[in-house]
PDB file of C-alpha atoms in Angstrom:
ATOM      1  CA  MET A  22       0.912  -5.245 -14.406  1.00  0.00           C
ATOM      2  CA  ALA A  23      -0.180  -2.347 -12.208  1.00  0.00           C
ATOM      3  CA  VAL A  24      -2.130  -3.365  -9.135  1.00  0.00           C
ATOM      4  CA  ASN A  25      -3.013  -0.746  -6.554  1.00  0.00           C
ATOM      5  CA  THR A  26      -3.538  -1.063  -2.819  1.00  0.00           C
ATOM      6  CA  PRO A  27      -6.987  -2.554  -2.133  1.00  0.00           C
ATOM      7  CA  GLU A  28      -9.857  -0.305  -1.078  1.00  0.00           C
ATOM      8  CA  TYR A  29     -12.860  -1.435   0.946  1.00  0.00           C
ATOM      9  CA  HIS A  30     -16.557  -0.731   0.487  1.00  0.00           C
ATOM     10  CA  ASP A  31     -19.382  -1.256   2.976  1.00  0.00           C
ATOM     11  CA  GLY A  32     -21.919  -3.497   1.251  1.00  0.00           C
ATOM     12  CA  HIS A  33     -24.308  -3.397   4.263  1.00  0.00           C
ATOM     13  CA  GLY A  34     -23.906  -6.911   5.600  1.00  0.00           C
ATOM     14  CA  PHE A  35     -20.581  -7.573   3.912  1.00  0.00           C
ATOM     15  CA  ILE A  36     -17.337  -5.738   3.178  1.00  0.00           C
ATOM     16  CA  ALA A  37     -16.192  -5.739  -0.437  1.00  0.00           C
ATOM     17  CA  GLU A  38     -12.511  -5.452  -1.216  1.00  0.00           C
ATOM     18  CA  ILE A  39     -11.912  -3.328  -4.331  1.00  0.00           C
ATOM     19  CA  VAL A  40      -8.829  -4.197  -6.353  1.00  0.00           C
ATOM     20  CA  ARG A  41      -7.964  -1.842  -9.206  1.00  0.00           C
ATOM     21  CA  THR A  42      -5.792  -3.228 -11.981  1.00  0.00           C
ATOM     22  CA  SER A  43      -4.722  -2.163 -15.463  1.00  0.00           C
ATOM     23  CA  ARG A  44      -5.105  -5.777 -16.620  1.00  0.00           C
ATOM     24  CA  ARG A  45      -8.914  -5.696 -16.666  1.00  0.00           C
ATOM     25  CA  LYS A  46     -11.318  -3.886 -18.994  1.00  0.00           C
ATOM     26  CA  THR A  47     -14.484  -5.051 -17.214  1.00  0.00           C
ATOM     27  CA  ALA A  48     -15.486  -5.536 -13.562  1.00  0.00           C
ATOM     28  CA  ASP A  49     -15.515  -8.945 -11.924  1.00  0.00           C
ATOM     29  CA  ILE A  50     -17.168  -9.784  -8.570  1.00  0.00           C
ATOM     30  CA  ARG A  51     -15.805 -12.785  -6.696  1.00  0.00           C
ATOM     31  CA  VAL A  52     -16.987 -14.443  -3.498  1.00  0.00           C
ATOM     32  CA  GLU A  53     -14.250 -16.773  -2.319  1.00  0.00           C
ATOM     33  CA  GLU A  54     -14.392 -18.393   1.126  1.00  0.00           C
ATOM     34  CA  GLY A  55     -17.206 -15.994   1.975  1.00  0.00           C
ATOM     35  CA  ALA A  56     -15.084 -12.915   1.232  1.00  0.00           C
ATOM     36  CA  VAL A  57     -16.228 -10.471  -1.449  1.00  0.00           C
ATOM     37  CA  SER A  58     -13.813  -8.827  -3.852  1.00  0.00           C
ATOM     38  CA  VAL A  59     -14.415  -6.614  -6.871  1.00  0.00           C
ATOM     39  CA  VAL A  60     -11.646  -6.513  -9.469  1.00  0.00           C
ATOM     40  CA  VAL A  61     -12.085  -3.438 -11.695  1.00  0.00           C
ATOM     41  CA  PRO A  62     -10.164  -1.384 -14.271  1.00  0.00           C
ATOM     42  CA  THR A  63      -7.947   1.230 -12.622  1.00  0.00           C
ATOM     43  CA  ASP A  64     -10.132   4.264 -13.391  1.00  0.00           C
ATOM     44  CA  THR A  65     -13.553   2.784 -12.450  1.00  0.00           C
ATOM     45  CA  PRO A  66     -15.493   5.387 -10.386  1.00  0.00           C
ATOM     46  CA  LEU A  67     -16.857   4.413  -6.962  1.00  0.00           C
ATOM     47  CA  GLU A  68     -20.399   5.190  -8.126  1.00  0.00           C
ATOM     48  CA  LYS A  69     -20.191   2.457 -10.762  1.00  0.00           C
ATOM     49  CA  ILE A  70     -18.768  -0.029  -8.251  1.00  0.00           C
ATOM     50  CA  ASP A  71     -21.593   0.808  -5.844  1.00  0.00           C
ATOM     51  CA  GLN A  72     -24.197   0.251  -8.580  1.00  0.00           C
ATOM     52  CA  LEU A  73     -22.618  -3.083  -9.464  1.00  0.00           C
ATOM     53  CA  LEU A  74     -22.656  -4.255  -5.835  1.00  0.00           C
ATOM     54  CA  LYS A  75     -26.289  -3.169  -5.410  1.00  0.00           C
ATOM     55  CA  ALA A  76     -27.302  -5.059  -8.552  1.00  0.00           C
ATOM     56  CA  LYS A  77     -25.526  -8.210  -7.338  1.00  0.00           C
ATOM     57  CA  ARG A  78     -26.357  -7.897  -3.611  1.00  0.00           C
ATOM     58  CA  THR A  79     -28.794 -10.836  -3.495  1.00  0.00           C
ATOM     59  CA  TRP A  80     -26.351 -13.087  -5.385  1.00  0.00           C
ATOM     60  CA  ILE A  81     -23.484 -12.014  -3.091  1.00  0.00           C
ATOM     61  CA  ARG A  82     -25.492 -12.647   0.085  1.00  0.00           C
ATOM     62  CA  ASP A  83     -26.588 -16.064  -1.209  1.00  0.00           C
ATOM     63  CA  LYS A  84     -22.942 -16.970  -1.891  1.00  0.00           C
ATOM     64  CA  ILE A  85     -21.895 -15.825   1.592  1.00  0.00           C
ATOM     65  CA  ALA A  86     -24.738 -17.815   3.181  1.00  0.00           C
ATOM     66  CA  LEU A  87     -23.766 -20.914   1.193  1.00  0.00           C
ATOM     67  CA  HIS A  88     -20.168 -20.648   2.390  1.00  0.00           C
ATOM     68  CA  GLN A  89     -21.297 -20.226   5.998  1.00  0.00           C
ATOM     69  CA  SER A  90     -23.499 -23.324   5.754  1.00  0.00           C
ATOM     70  CA  LEU A  91     -20.585 -25.385   4.413  1.00  0.00           C
ATOM     71  CA  GLN A  92     -18.088 -24.164   7.028  1.00  0.00           C
ATOM     72  CA  PRO A  93     -17.261 -26.570   9.850  1.00  0.00           C
ATOM     73  CA  ALA A  94     -18.604 -25.374  13.193  1.00  0.00           C
ATOM     74  CA  SER A  95     -16.101 -22.945  14.733  1.00  0.00           C
ATOM     75  CA  ASP A  96     -15.395 -22.523  18.410  1.00  0.00           C
ATOM     76  CA  LYS A  97     -14.579 -18.867  17.703  1.00  0.00           C
ATOM     77  CA  ALA A  98     -17.083 -16.114  18.469  1.00  0.00           C
ATOM     78  CA  PHE A  99     -15.076 -13.345  16.705  1.00  0.00           C
ATOM     79  CA  VAL A 100     -15.559 -10.845  19.521  1.00  0.00           C
ATOM     80  CA  SER A 101     -13.239  -8.350  21.212  1.00  0.00           C
ATOM     81  CA  GLY A 102     -10.878  -9.974  23.688  1.00  0.00           C
ATOM     82  CA  GLU A 103     -10.789 -13.332  21.910  1.00  0.00           C
ATOM     83  CA  ALA A 104      -7.319 -14.768  21.260  1.00  0.00           C
ATOM     84  CA  PHE A 105      -6.002 -15.740  17.835  1.00  0.00           C
ATOM     85  CA  SER A 106      -2.693 -17.479  17.206  1.00  0.00           C
ATOM     86  CA  TYR A 107      -0.050 -16.038  14.868  1.00  0.00           C
ATOM     87  CA  LEU A 108       3.282 -17.854  14.542  1.00  0.00           C
ATOM     88  CA  GLY A 109       2.502 -19.643  17.790  1.00  0.00           C
ATOM     89  CA  ARG A 110       1.725 -16.566  19.911  1.00  0.00           C
ATOM     90  CA  ASN A 111      -1.762 -15.503  20.968  1.00  0.00           C
ATOM     91  CA  TYR A 112      -2.990 -12.004  20.152  1.00  0.00           C
ATOM     92  CA  ARG A 113      -6.266 -10.507  21.395  1.00  0.00           C
ATOM     93  CA  LEU A 114      -8.824  -9.188  18.929  1.00  0.00           C
ATOM     94  CA  LYS A 115      -9.979  -5.587  19.304  1.00  0.00           C
ATOM     95  CA  ILE A 116     -13.049  -4.577  17.298  1.00  0.00           C
ATOM     96  CA  GLU A 117     -13.658  -0.846  16.823  1.00  0.00           C
ATOM     97  CA  THR A 118     -16.607   0.931  15.186  1.00  0.00           C
ATOM     98  CA  GLY A 119     -16.210   3.212  12.178  1.00  0.00           C
ATOM     99  CA  HIS A 120     -15.462   3.047   8.461  1.00  0.00           C
ATOM    100  CA  PHE A 121     -14.019  -0.355   7.639  1.00  0.00           C
ATOM    101  CA  ALA A 122     -10.280  -0.671   8.194  1.00  0.00           C
ATOM    102  CA  PRO A 123      -8.541  -4.027   7.705  1.00  0.00           C
ATOM    103  CA  VAL A 124      -6.919  -5.994  10.511  1.00  0.00           C
ATOM    104  CA  LYS A 125      -3.589  -4.661  11.771  1.00  0.00           C
ATOM    105  CA  LEU A 126      -1.340  -6.009  14.501  1.00  0.00           C
ATOM    106  CA  VAL A 127      -0.841  -2.968  16.736  1.00  0.00           C
ATOM    107  CA  GLN A 128       0.691  -3.034  20.219  1.00  0.00           C
ATOM    108  CA  GLY A 129       0.017  -6.734  20.613  1.00  0.00           C
ATOM    109  CA  ARG A 130      -3.610  -6.486  19.473  1.00  0.00           C
ATOM    110  CA  LEU A 131      -5.301  -7.547  16.254  1.00  0.00           C
ATOM    111  CA  ARG A 132      -7.305  -4.405  15.551  1.00  0.00           C
ATOM    112  CA  VAL A 133     -10.134  -4.207  13.029  1.00  0.00           C
ATOM    113  CA  GLN A 134     -12.621  -1.395  12.425  1.00  0.00           C
ATOM    114  CA  VAL A 135     -16.070  -2.172  11.028  1.00  0.00           C
ATOM    115  CA  PRO A 136     -19.315  -0.230  10.510  1.00  0.00           C
ATOM    116  CA  GLU A 137     -21.883  -0.638  13.281  1.00  0.00           C
ATOM    117  CA  ASP A 138     -23.986  -2.980  11.135  1.00  0.00           C
ATOM    118  CA  GLY A 139     -20.865  -4.898  10.081  1.00  0.00           C
ATOM    119  CA  ASN A 140     -19.937  -6.234  13.515  1.00  0.00           C
ATOM    120  CA  LYS A 141     -20.972  -9.763  12.601  1.00  0.00           C
ATOM    121  CA  PRO A 142     -18.964 -12.974  13.010  1.00  0.00           C
ATOM    122  CA  HIS A 143     -18.598 -13.646   9.268  1.00  0.00           C
ATOM    123  CA  VAL A 144     -17.421 -10.073   8.567  1.00  0.00           C
ATOM    124  CA  ILE A 145     -14.808 -10.237  11.337  1.00  0.00           C
ATOM    125  CA  ARG A 146     -13.711 -13.716  10.256  1.00  0.00           C
ATOM    126  CA  ASN A 147     -13.270 -12.585   6.642  1.00  0.00           C
ATOM    127  CA  ALA A 148     -11.191  -9.610   7.800  1.00  0.00           C
ATOM    128  CA  LEU A 149      -8.957 -11.972   9.799  1.00  0.00           C
ATOM    129  CA  VAL A 150      -8.629 -14.408   6.882  1.00  0.00           C
ATOM    130  CA  ARG A 151      -7.538 -11.553   4.619  1.00  0.00           C
ATOM    131  CA  TRP A 152      -4.938 -10.509   7.218  1.00  0.00           C
ATOM    132  CA  TYR A 153      -3.560 -14.030   7.630  1.00  0.00           C
ATOM    133  CA  LYS A 154      -3.330 -14.445   3.850  1.00  0.00           C
ATOM    134  CA  ARG A 155      -1.392 -11.186   3.467  1.00  0.00           C
ATOM    135  CA  GLN A 156       0.984 -12.179   6.260  1.00  0.00           C
ATOM    136  CA  ALA A 157       1.378 -15.585   4.606  1.00  0.00           C
ATOM    137  CA  GLU A 158       2.296 -14.001   1.265  1.00  0.00           C
ATOM    138  CA  GLN A 159       5.121 -12.086   2.929  1.00  0.00           C
ATOM    139  CA  LYS A 160       6.362 -14.576   5.546  1.00  0.00           C
ATOM    140  CA  LEU A 161       6.294 -17.682   3.391  1.00  0.00           C
ATOM    141  CA  ALA A 162       8.051 -15.938   0.500  1.00  0.00           C
ATOM    142  CA  GLU A 163      10.764 -14.825   2.940  1.00  0.00           C
ATOM    143  CA  LYS A 164      11.174 -18.348   4.311  1.00  0.00           C
ATOM    144  CA  VAL A 165      11.267 -19.899   0.837  1.00  0.00           C
ATOM    145  CA  ASN A 166      14.046 -17.471  -0.133  1.00  0.00           C
ATOM    146  CA  ARG A 167      15.930 -18.252   3.072  1.00  0.00           C
ATOM    147  CA  TYR A 168      15.817 -22.038   2.797  1.00  0.00           C
ATOM    148  CA  ALA A 169      15.977 -22.535  -0.983  1.00  0.00           C
ATOM    149  CA  SER A 170      19.760 -22.198  -1.045  1.00  0.00           C
ATOM    150  CA  ALA A 171      20.149 -24.646   1.872  1.00  0.00           C
ATOM    151  CA  VAL A 172      18.097 -27.213  -0.024  1.00  0.00           C
ATOM    152  CA  GLY A 173      19.824 -26.304  -3.295  1.00  0.00           C
ATOM    153  CA  VAL A 174      16.750 -25.517  -5.401  1.00  0.00           C
ATOM    154  CA  LYS A 175      15.082 -22.583  -7.164  1.00  0.00           C
ATOM    155  CA  PRO A 176      11.277 -22.672  -6.969  1.00  0.00           C
ATOM    156  CA  ALA A 177       9.289 -21.124  -9.808  1.00  0.00           C
ATOM    157  CA  GLY A 178       7.078 -19.143  -7.427  1.00  0.00           C
ATOM    158  CA  VAL A 179       5.015 -19.121  -4.236  1.00  0.00           C
ATOM    159  CA  ARG A 180       1.217 -19.138  -3.944  1.00  0.00           C
ATOM    160  CA  ILE A 181      -1.076 -18.911  -0.928  1.00  0.00           C
ATOM    161  CA  LYS A 182      -4.052 -21.267  -0.974  1.00  0.00           C
ATOM    162  CA  THR A 183      -6.753 -22.746   1.224  1.00  0.00           C
ATOM    163  CA  PHE A 184      -6.364 -26.498   1.612  1.00  0.00           C
ATOM    164  CA  LYS A 185      -8.707 -28.676   3.654  1.00  0.00           C
ATOM    165  CA  SER A 186      -6.237 -31.317   4.766  1.00  0.00           C
ATOM    166  CA  ARG A 187      -2.674 -30.329   3.842  1.00  0.00           C
ATOM    167  CA  TRP A 188      -0.199 -27.584   4.595  1.00  0.00           C
ATOM    168  CA  GLY A 189       1.408 -27.274   1.199  1.00  0.00           C
ATOM    169  CA  SER A 190       2.062 -28.747  -2.211  1.00  0.00           C
ATOM    170  CA  CYS A 191       4.588 -28.552  -5.034  1.00  0.00           C
ATOM    171  CA  THR A 192       3.182 -28.237  -8.546  1.00  0.00           C
ATOM    172  CA  ILE A 193       4.612 -30.019 -11.553  1.00  0.00           C
ATOM    173  CA  ASP A 194       6.042 -26.711 -12.813  1.00  0.00           C
ATOM    174  CA  GLY A 195       7.892 -26.000  -9.563  1.00  0.00           C
ATOM    175  CA  VAL A 196       5.520 -23.561  -7.865  1.00  0.00           C
ATOM    176  CA  LEU A 197       5.180 -23.998  -4.104  1.00  0.00           C
ATOM    177  CA  GLU A 198       1.665 -23.629  -2.677  1.00  0.00           C
ATOM    178  CA  PHE A 199       1.022 -23.104   1.032  1.00  0.00           C
ATOM    179  CA  ASN A 200      -2.050 -23.170   3.238  1.00  0.00           C
ATOM    180  CA  TRP A 201      -2.347 -19.751   4.920  1.00  0.00           C
ATOM    181  CA  LYS A 202      -3.520 -21.452   8.144  1.00  0.00           C
ATOM    182  CA  ILE A 203       0.022 -22.658   8.825  1.00  0.00           C
ATOM    183  CA  LEU A 204       0.748 -19.147  10.128  1.00  0.00           C
ATOM    184  CA  MET A 205      -1.250 -20.037  13.243  1.00  0.00           C
ATOM    185  CA  ALA A 206       1.426 -22.613  14.109  1.00  0.00           C
ATOM    186  CA  PRO A 207       4.740 -21.869  15.872  1.00  0.00           C
ATOM    187  CA  ASN A 208       7.483 -20.471  13.686  1.00  0.00           C
ATOM    188  CA  ARG A 209       9.503 -23.716  13.600  1.00  0.00           C
ATOM    189  CA  MET A 210       6.514 -25.618  12.219  1.00  0.00           C
ATOM    190  CA  VAL A 211       6.229 -23.085   9.399  1.00  0.00           C
ATOM    191  CA  ASP A 212       9.925 -23.630   8.660  1.00  0.00           C
ATOM    192  CA  TYR A 213       9.309 -27.389   8.460  1.00  0.00           C
ATOM    193  CA  VAL A 214       6.443 -27.001   5.959  1.00  0.00           C
ATOM    194  CA  VAL A 215       8.581 -24.713   3.778  1.00  0.00           C
ATOM    195  CA  ILE A 216      11.572 -27.086   3.846  1.00  0.00           C
ATOM    196  CA  HIS A 217       9.267 -30.053   3.176  1.00  0.00           C
ATOM    197  CA  GLU A 218       7.894 -28.467  -0.003  1.00  0.00           C
ATOM    198  CA  LEU A 219      11.317 -27.252  -1.153  1.00  0.00           C
ATOM    199  CA  CYS A 220      12.615 -30.824  -0.866  1.00  0.00           C
ATOM    200  CA  HIS A 221       9.801 -31.945  -3.170  1.00  0.00           C
ATOM    201  CA  LEU A 222      11.565 -30.020  -5.928  1.00  0.00           C
ATOM    202  CA  ILE A 223      14.257 -32.725  -5.675  1.00  0.00           C
ATOM    203  CA  HIS A 224      12.126 -35.758  -4.768  1.00  0.00           C
ATOM    204  CA  HIS A 225       8.481 -35.673  -5.865  1.00  0.00           C
ATOM    205  CA  ASP A 226       7.440 -38.472  -3.503  1.00  0.00           C
ATOM    206  CA  HIS A 227       7.801 -39.364   0.175  1.00  0.00           C
ATOM    207  CA  SER A 228      10.558 -41.897  -0.365  1.00  0.00           C
ATOM    208  CA  ALA A 229      13.389 -42.567   2.066  1.00  0.00           C
ATOM    209  CA  ALA A 230      15.578 -40.315  -0.104  1.00  0.00           C
ATOM    210  CA  PHE A 231      13.087 -37.460   0.314  1.00  0.00           C
ATOM    211  CA  TRP A 232      13.051 -37.734   4.115  1.00  0.00           C
ATOM    212  CA  ARG A 233      16.865 -37.914   4.194  1.00  0.00           C
ATOM    213  CA  GLU A 234      16.935 -34.617   2.308  1.00  0.00           C
ATOM    214  CA  VAL A 235      14.486 -33.036   4.772  1.00  0.00           C
ATOM    215  CA  GLU A 236      16.575 -34.322   7.705  1.00  0.00           C
ATOM    216  CA  ARG A 237      19.777 -32.957   6.186  1.00  0.00           C
ATOM    217  CA  VAL A 238      18.343 -29.428   6.274  1.00  0.00           C
ATOM    218  CA  MET A 239      16.214 -29.852   9.407  1.00  0.00           C
ATOM    219  CA  PRO A 240      17.443 -32.571  11.790  1.00  0.00           C
ATOM    220  CA  ASP A 241      14.461 -32.095  14.144  1.00  0.00           C
ATOM    221  CA  TYR A 242      11.838 -32.412  11.416  1.00  0.00           C
ATOM    222  CA  GLU A 243      10.160 -35.458  13.007  1.00  0.00           C
ATOM    223  CA  ALA A 244       9.195 -33.433  16.091  1.00  0.00           C
ATOM    224  CA  CYS A 245       7.658 -30.737  13.870  1.00  0.00           C
ATOM    225  CA  LYS A 246       5.814 -33.318  11.788  1.00  0.00           C
ATOM    226  CA  ALA A 247       4.404 -34.906  14.972  1.00  0.00           C
ATOM    227  CA  TRP A 248       3.384 -31.509  16.405  1.00  0.00           C
ATOM    228  CA  LEU A 249       1.405 -30.626  13.281  1.00  0.00           C
ATOM    229  CA  ARG A 250      -0.294 -34.012  13.222  1.00  0.00           C
ATOM    230  CA  GLN A 251      -1.336 -33.572  16.854  1.00  0.00           C
ATOM    231  CA  HIS A 252      -2.427 -29.918  16.689  1.00  0.00           C
ATOM    232  CA  ALA A 253      -3.811 -29.543  13.145  1.00  0.00           C
ATOM    233  CA  HIS A 254      -7.423 -29.446  14.373  1.00  0.00           C
ATOM    234  CA  GLY A 255      -6.658 -26.326  16.438  1.00  0.00           C
ATOM    235  CA  LEU A 256      -5.240 -24.319  13.535  1.00  0.00           C
ATOM    236  CA  GLU A 257      -8.617 -23.135  12.287  1.00  0.00           C
ATOM    237  CA  LEU A 258     -10.668 -19.955  12.164  1.00  0.00           C
TER     238      LEU A 258
END
């Protein structure tokens, strides 16, 4: 499979992520969690993508509005100077005006560049969600590789998901799935979630034997478990 680096297109009210791949012969527009992505064959010209987005603009905006209406009320304003947690440390958001550029952590700031008409809370939030998900793909894969040998297992893969009320899961075929929001927690809490799911490859329940396995690898797991239970409500965008 050949998948290129994503491009971004100003949809006037939303930012569409363009993903080019050799696996597709037709274009596909997706609106997931209020974020718009267009998956297209590798050689699709920008003019055709623009026409497709214009034709679907009403449908896209309706989908975005539906997601916003279903989102729990956020205490975030998504404005410059606001703090967002990453691995337990707070970083200030810096919003700049120009052609869209995705969030980057630069000199202790979470920088994002958006068109003048794109400086809206849902656009900034979607840019941050995309950033957290990309960090999660990298960080959680690294942690799974690091701890798998300590647990003594070989997972079939790692996926990043959005869960409403859990931090991770282990599928029947051995794939570990993690909630990207865990990256807002301190690093040790992320370690606990990874070890927890790795141990499910040995014990598929929460029996005494399962918790003994978790404790063997992470003796302080109970403190991490308690921290997450107490602070889960704050790990939101």
